[in-house]
């Protein structure tokens, strides 16, 4: 399976206008802004899934754990043809499939319902284990979490298990905008490395750095990319 290509003619420069179509008091704008570049590079250049392959067993899986403030996610899904652009203006409305947290039963291409902190990484570990058990060694599993989710103990159990299990097809993107309550000596990447992961820290706005980190080899180990993004007040 080849990676996804844009089927709508929309590109990175169109994402900000797409996000402005989504209005309301519960937008969590900074949460969306912090993930925009990491999501775009992943969907545009790395992730092997598209609207026509979203149900294929051999697809890559992307799980958005940082599910509050999903406007950037919805904009990327619209730009890539998973959902109609016309859905965006109804964001958060009673009859809209685009809720304040993504719903996998309503939004094409969405793998999990999310928004509860500490939920996505354990699910990603389970997804990687499930694929391994089925003998599906090609699909990659990607999960995007926020640094504040590392305040949740469930994530540390998942990190410890994934490293010891050698889940090579598991990849975690950590959006680090200094939102966590507890800091980590040596930085967030050191937490993953201590558990046997491959880990690197990059500028979360630099597309070349993100792509290089996403595609770096990590034989026998899960891989974490810590994307540093300046926190907006």
Short mmCIF file of C-alpha atoms in Angstrom, two decimals:
data_model
loop_
_atom_site.label_atom_id
_atom_site.label_comp_id
_atom_site.label_asym_id
_atom_site.label_seq_id
_atom_site.Cartn_x
_atom_site.Cartn_y
_atom_site.Cartn_z
CA UNK A 1 0.00 0.00 0.00
CA UNK A 2 1.36 3.43 -0.90
CA UNK A 3 1.08 6.49 1.28
CA UNK A 4 -1.88 8.82 0.99
CA UNK A 5 -1.92 11.57 -1.61
CA UNK A 6 -4.14 14.61 -1.71
CA UNK A 7 -7.34 13.84 -3.59
CA UNK A 8 -8.93 17.28 -3.22
CA UNK A 9 -6.23 19.62 -4.53
CA UNK A 10 -5.98 21.19 -1.08
CA UNK A 11 -2.57 21.66 0.54
CA UNK A 12 -0.93 22.87 3.72
CA UNK A 13 -1.66 26.50 2.90
CA UNK A 14 -5.38 25.71 2.88
CA UNK A 15 -5.47 24.31 6.42
CA UNK A 16 -5.73 27.63 8.27
CA UNK A 17 -8.70 28.77 6.13
CA UNK A 18 -10.34 25.38 6.67
CA UNK A 19 -9.93 25.74 10.44
CA UNK A 20 -11.57 29.18 10.35
CA UNK A 21 -14.73 27.52 9.01
CA UNK A 22 -15.12 25.88 12.42
CA UNK A 23 -16.49 28.28 14.99
CA UNK A 24 -17.84 28.18 18.53
CA UNK A 25 -16.90 28.76 22.14
CA UNK A 26 -15.43 25.29 22.63
CA UNK A 27 -12.84 25.34 19.84
CA UNK A 28 -9.74 24.87 22.02
CA UNK A 29 -7.83 26.76 19.34
CA UNK A 30 -4.33 26.38 20.84
CA UNK A 31 -4.82 22.62 21.11
CA UNK A 32 -5.53 22.51 17.38
CA UNK A 33 -2.75 24.89 16.41
CA UNK A 34 -0.12 22.89 18.26
CA UNK A 35 -0.86 19.74 16.27
CA UNK A 36 -1.29 21.24 12.79
CA UNK A 37 2.19 20.72 11.34
CA UNK A 38 2.76 17.32 12.91
CA UNK A 39 -0.54 16.05 11.53
CA UNK A 40 -0.02 17.48 8.05
CA UNK A 41 3.44 15.99 7.55
CA UNK A 42 2.21 12.63 8.80
CA UNK A 43 -0.83 12.47 6.52
CA UNK A 44 0.81 14.11 3.52
CA UNK A 45 4.14 12.30 3.45
CA UNK A 46 4.16 9.24 5.70
CA UNK A 47 0.84 7.65 6.65
CA UNK A 48 -0.25 4.93 4.24
CA UNK A 49 -4.00 5.39 4.25
CA UNK A 50 -6.50 7.33 2.20
CA UNK A 51 -10.27 7.65 1.78
CA UNK A 52 -10.34 4.55 -0.41
CA UNK A 53 -8.26 2.40 1.94
CA UNK A 54 -9.59 3.49 5.33
CA UNK A 55 -11.04 0.04 5.99
CA UNK A 56 -8.23 -2.06 4.49
CA UNK A 57 -6.52 -4.46 6.88
CA UNK A 58 -3.12 -3.41 5.57
CA UNK A 59 -3.60 0.31 6.20
CA UNK A 60 -1.54 2.31 8.65
CA UNK A 61 -3.51 3.33 11.74
CA UNK A 62 -3.51 6.82 13.23
CA UNK A 63 -5.01 7.37 16.68
CA UNK A 64 -5.56 10.92 17.91
CA UNK A 65 -5.28 10.74 21.69
CA UNK A 66 -5.11 14.54 22.00
CA UNK A 67 -8.76 14.58 21.05
CA UNK A 68 -9.92 17.85 22.59
CA UNK A 69 -9.63 20.67 20.10
CA UNK A 70 -9.66 18.45 16.99
CA UNK A 71 -10.04 21.25 14.40
CA UNK A 72 -6.61 20.71 12.84
CA UNK A 73 -7.38 16.99 12.59
CA UNK A 74 -10.70 17.67 10.88
CA UNK A 75 -9.05 20.17 8.52
CA UNK A 76 -6.42 17.61 7.51
CA UNK A 77 -9.08 14.93 7.02
CA UNK A 78 -11.04 17.33 4.80
CA UNK A 79 -7.95 18.32 2.82
CA UNK A 80 -7.19 14.65 2.22
CA UNK A 81 -10.73 13.81 1.15
CA UNK A 82 -11.84 11.71 4.12
CA UNK A 83 -14.69 14.10 4.94
CA UNK A 84 -16.44 16.81 2.88
CA UNK A 85 -15.21 20.36 3.38
CA UNK A 86 -18.87 21.33 3.79
CA UNK A 87 -18.99 19.49 7.10
CA UNK A 88 -16.53 21.88 8.72
CA UNK A 89 -18.91 24.83 9.10
CA UNK A 90 -21.22 22.66 11.20
CA UNK A 91 -18.49 21.80 13.73
CA UNK A 92 -19.90 21.16 17.19
CA UNK A 93 -23.54 21.51 16.13
CA UNK A 94 -26.12 19.06 17.44
CA UNK A 95 -26.60 17.35 14.08
CA UNK A 96 -22.96 17.51 12.93
CA UNK A 97 -20.73 14.41 12.81
CA UNK A 98 -17.80 16.66 13.77
CA UNK A 99 -18.01 16.85 17.54
CA UNK A 100 -15.74 18.56 20.03
CA UNK A 101 -14.12 15.13 20.43
CA UNK A 102 -13.77 12.86 17.36
CA UNK A 103 -16.18 9.94 17.10
CA UNK A 104 -15.00 6.90 15.15
CA UNK A 105 -18.58 5.88 14.36
CA UNK A 106 -19.37 9.22 12.71
CA UNK A 107 -16.19 10.49 11.04
CA UNK A 108 -14.59 8.53 8.17
CA UNK A 109 -10.92 7.78 8.77
CA UNK A 110 -11.10 8.22 12.55
CA UNK A 111 -9.82 5.11 14.35
CA UNK A 112 -10.87 5.87 17.95
CA UNK A 113 -13.18 8.07 19.95
CA UNK A 114 -10.85 10.27 21.99
CA UNK A 115 -10.45 13.20 24.30
CA UNK A 116 -9.97 11.42 27.62
CA UNK A 117 -6.34 12.06 28.54
CA UNK A 118 -4.18 8.97 28.81
CA UNK A 119 -6.52 6.91 26.66
CA UNK A 120 -4.88 6.82 23.23
CA UNK A 121 -1.42 5.41 23.85
CA UNK A 122 -2.70 2.27 25.62
CA UNK A 123 -5.11 1.75 22.71
CA UNK A 124 -2.24 2.16 20.25
CA UNK A 125 -0.26 -0.49 22.13
CA UNK A 126 -3.26 -2.80 21.90
CA UNK A 127 -3.62 -2.07 18.19
CA UNK A 128 0.03 -2.90 17.54
CA UNK A 129 -0.29 -6.11 19.55
CA UNK A 130 -3.45 -7.06 17.68
CA UNK A 131 -1.81 -6.56 14.29
CA UNK A 132 1.19 -8.61 15.40
CA UNK A 133 -1.09 -11.42 16.59
CA UNK A 134 -2.78 -11.48 13.18
CA UNK A 135 0.56 -11.68 11.40
CA UNK A 136 0.08 -8.20 9.91
CA UNK A 137 3.64 -6.91 10.20
CA UNK A 138 3.47 -4.17 7.57
CA UNK A 139 0.89 -1.69 8.97
CA UNK A 140 2.30 1.01 11.22
CA UNK A 141 0.40 2.33 14.23
CA UNK A 142 0.75 6.04 14.99
CA UNK A 143 -0.66 7.87 18.00
CA UNK A 144 -0.49 11.58 18.81
CA UNK A 145 -0.54 12.59 22.46
CA UNK A 146 -0.05 15.83 24.34
CA UNK A 147 2.70 16.29 26.90
CA UNK A 148 0.08 16.85 29.63
CA UNK A 149 -1.14 13.30 29.04
CA UNK A 150 2.12 12.10 30.56
CA UNK A 151 0.62 13.14 33.90
CA UNK A 152 -1.60 10.05 33.51
CA UNK A 153 -0.27 6.76 34.86
CA UNK A 154 -1.86 4.72 32.08
CA UNK A 155 0.59 6.21 29.61
CA UNK A 156 3.61 5.12 31.63
CA UNK A 157 2.32 1.57 31.83
CA UNK A 158 1.88 1.63 28.04
CA UNK A 159 5.36 3.09 27.50
CA UNK A 160 6.95 0.46 29.72
CA UNK A 161 5.11 -2.43 28.10
CA UNK A 162 5.67 -1.33 24.50
CA UNK A 163 9.40 -1.01 25.02
CA UNK A 164 9.76 -4.41 26.66
CA UNK A 165 7.56 -6.01 23.97
CA UNK A 166 9.62 -4.49 21.16
CA UNK A 167 6.61 -3.10 19.31
CA UNK A 168 8.57 -1.88 16.31
CA UNK A 169 5.47 -0.81 14.33
CA UNK A 170 4.31 1.54 17.11
CA UNK A 171 5.05 5.26 16.78
CA UNK A 172 4.14 8.00 19.24
CA UNK A 173 4.13 11.73 18.47
CA UNK A 174 4.25 13.84 21.64
CA UNK A 175 3.24 17.48 21.21
CA UNK A 176 5.34 19.22 23.84
CA UNK A 177 4.16 22.75 24.59
CA UNK A 178 5.12 22.76 28.28
CA UNK A 179 1.61 21.86 29.42
CA UNK A 180 2.58 18.95 31.66
CA UNK A 181 2.38 19.35 35.41
CA UNK A 182 5.57 17.34 35.98
CA UNK A 183 8.76 17.86 34.03
CA UNK A 184 11.14 15.07 33.05
CA UNK A 185 14.89 15.22 33.80
CA UNK A 186 16.60 15.18 30.45
CA UNK A 187 13.37 15.92 28.61
CA UNK A 188 10.41 13.82 27.50
CA UNK A 189 12.46 11.78 25.03
CA UNK A 190 14.55 10.44 27.92
CA UNK A 191 11.42 8.92 29.48
CA UNK A 192 10.77 6.85 26.38
CA UNK A 193 14.44 5.92 25.94
CA UNK A 194 14.61 4.64 29.52
CA UNK A 195 11.83 2.20 28.62
CA UNK A 196 13.62 0.87 25.56
CA UNK A 197 12.15 3.14 22.89
CA UNK A 198 13.90 4.96 20.08
CA UNK A 199 13.21 8.67 20.65
CA UNK A 200 14.09 12.04 19.18
CA UNK A 201 13.11 15.67 19.78
CA UNK A 202 12.39 18.07 16.92
CA UNK A 203 10.91 21.47 16.15
CA UNK A 204 7.19 20.76 15.89
CA UNK A 205 6.79 23.42 13.17
CA UNK A 206 9.68 22.28 10.95
CA UNK A 207 8.34 19.95 8.28
CA UNK A 208 11.76 18.65 7.23
CA UNK A 209 12.67 17.78 10.83
CA UNK A 210 9.32 16.12 11.42
CA UNK A 211 9.58 14.01 8.26
CA UNK A 212 13.15 12.93 9.05
CA UNK A 213 12.10 11.94 12.57
CA UNK A 214 9.00 10.09 11.38
CA UNK A 215 10.97 8.02 8.89
CA UNK A 216 14.08 7.32 10.99
CA UNK A 217 14.82 3.59 11.29
CA UNK A 218 14.30 2.02 14.73
CA UNK A 219 14.71 -1.75 14.35
CA UNK A 220 13.24 -3.80 17.16
CA UNK A 221 11.96 -0.80 19.14
CA UNK A 222 8.92 1.47 19.21
CA UNK A 223 9.64 5.04 18.19
CA UNK A 224 8.73 8.37 19.82
CA UNK A 225 8.94 11.79 18.21
CA UNK A 226 8.74 14.69 20.64
CA UNK A 227 7.55 17.75 18.70
CA UNK A 228 8.39 20.93 20.57
CA UNK A 229 5.83 23.69 19.98
CA UNK A 230 5.81 27.07 21.68
CA UNK A 231 2.83 27.39 23.96
CA UNK A 232 0.47 30.21 22.96
CA UNK A 233 -1.23 32.17 25.70
#
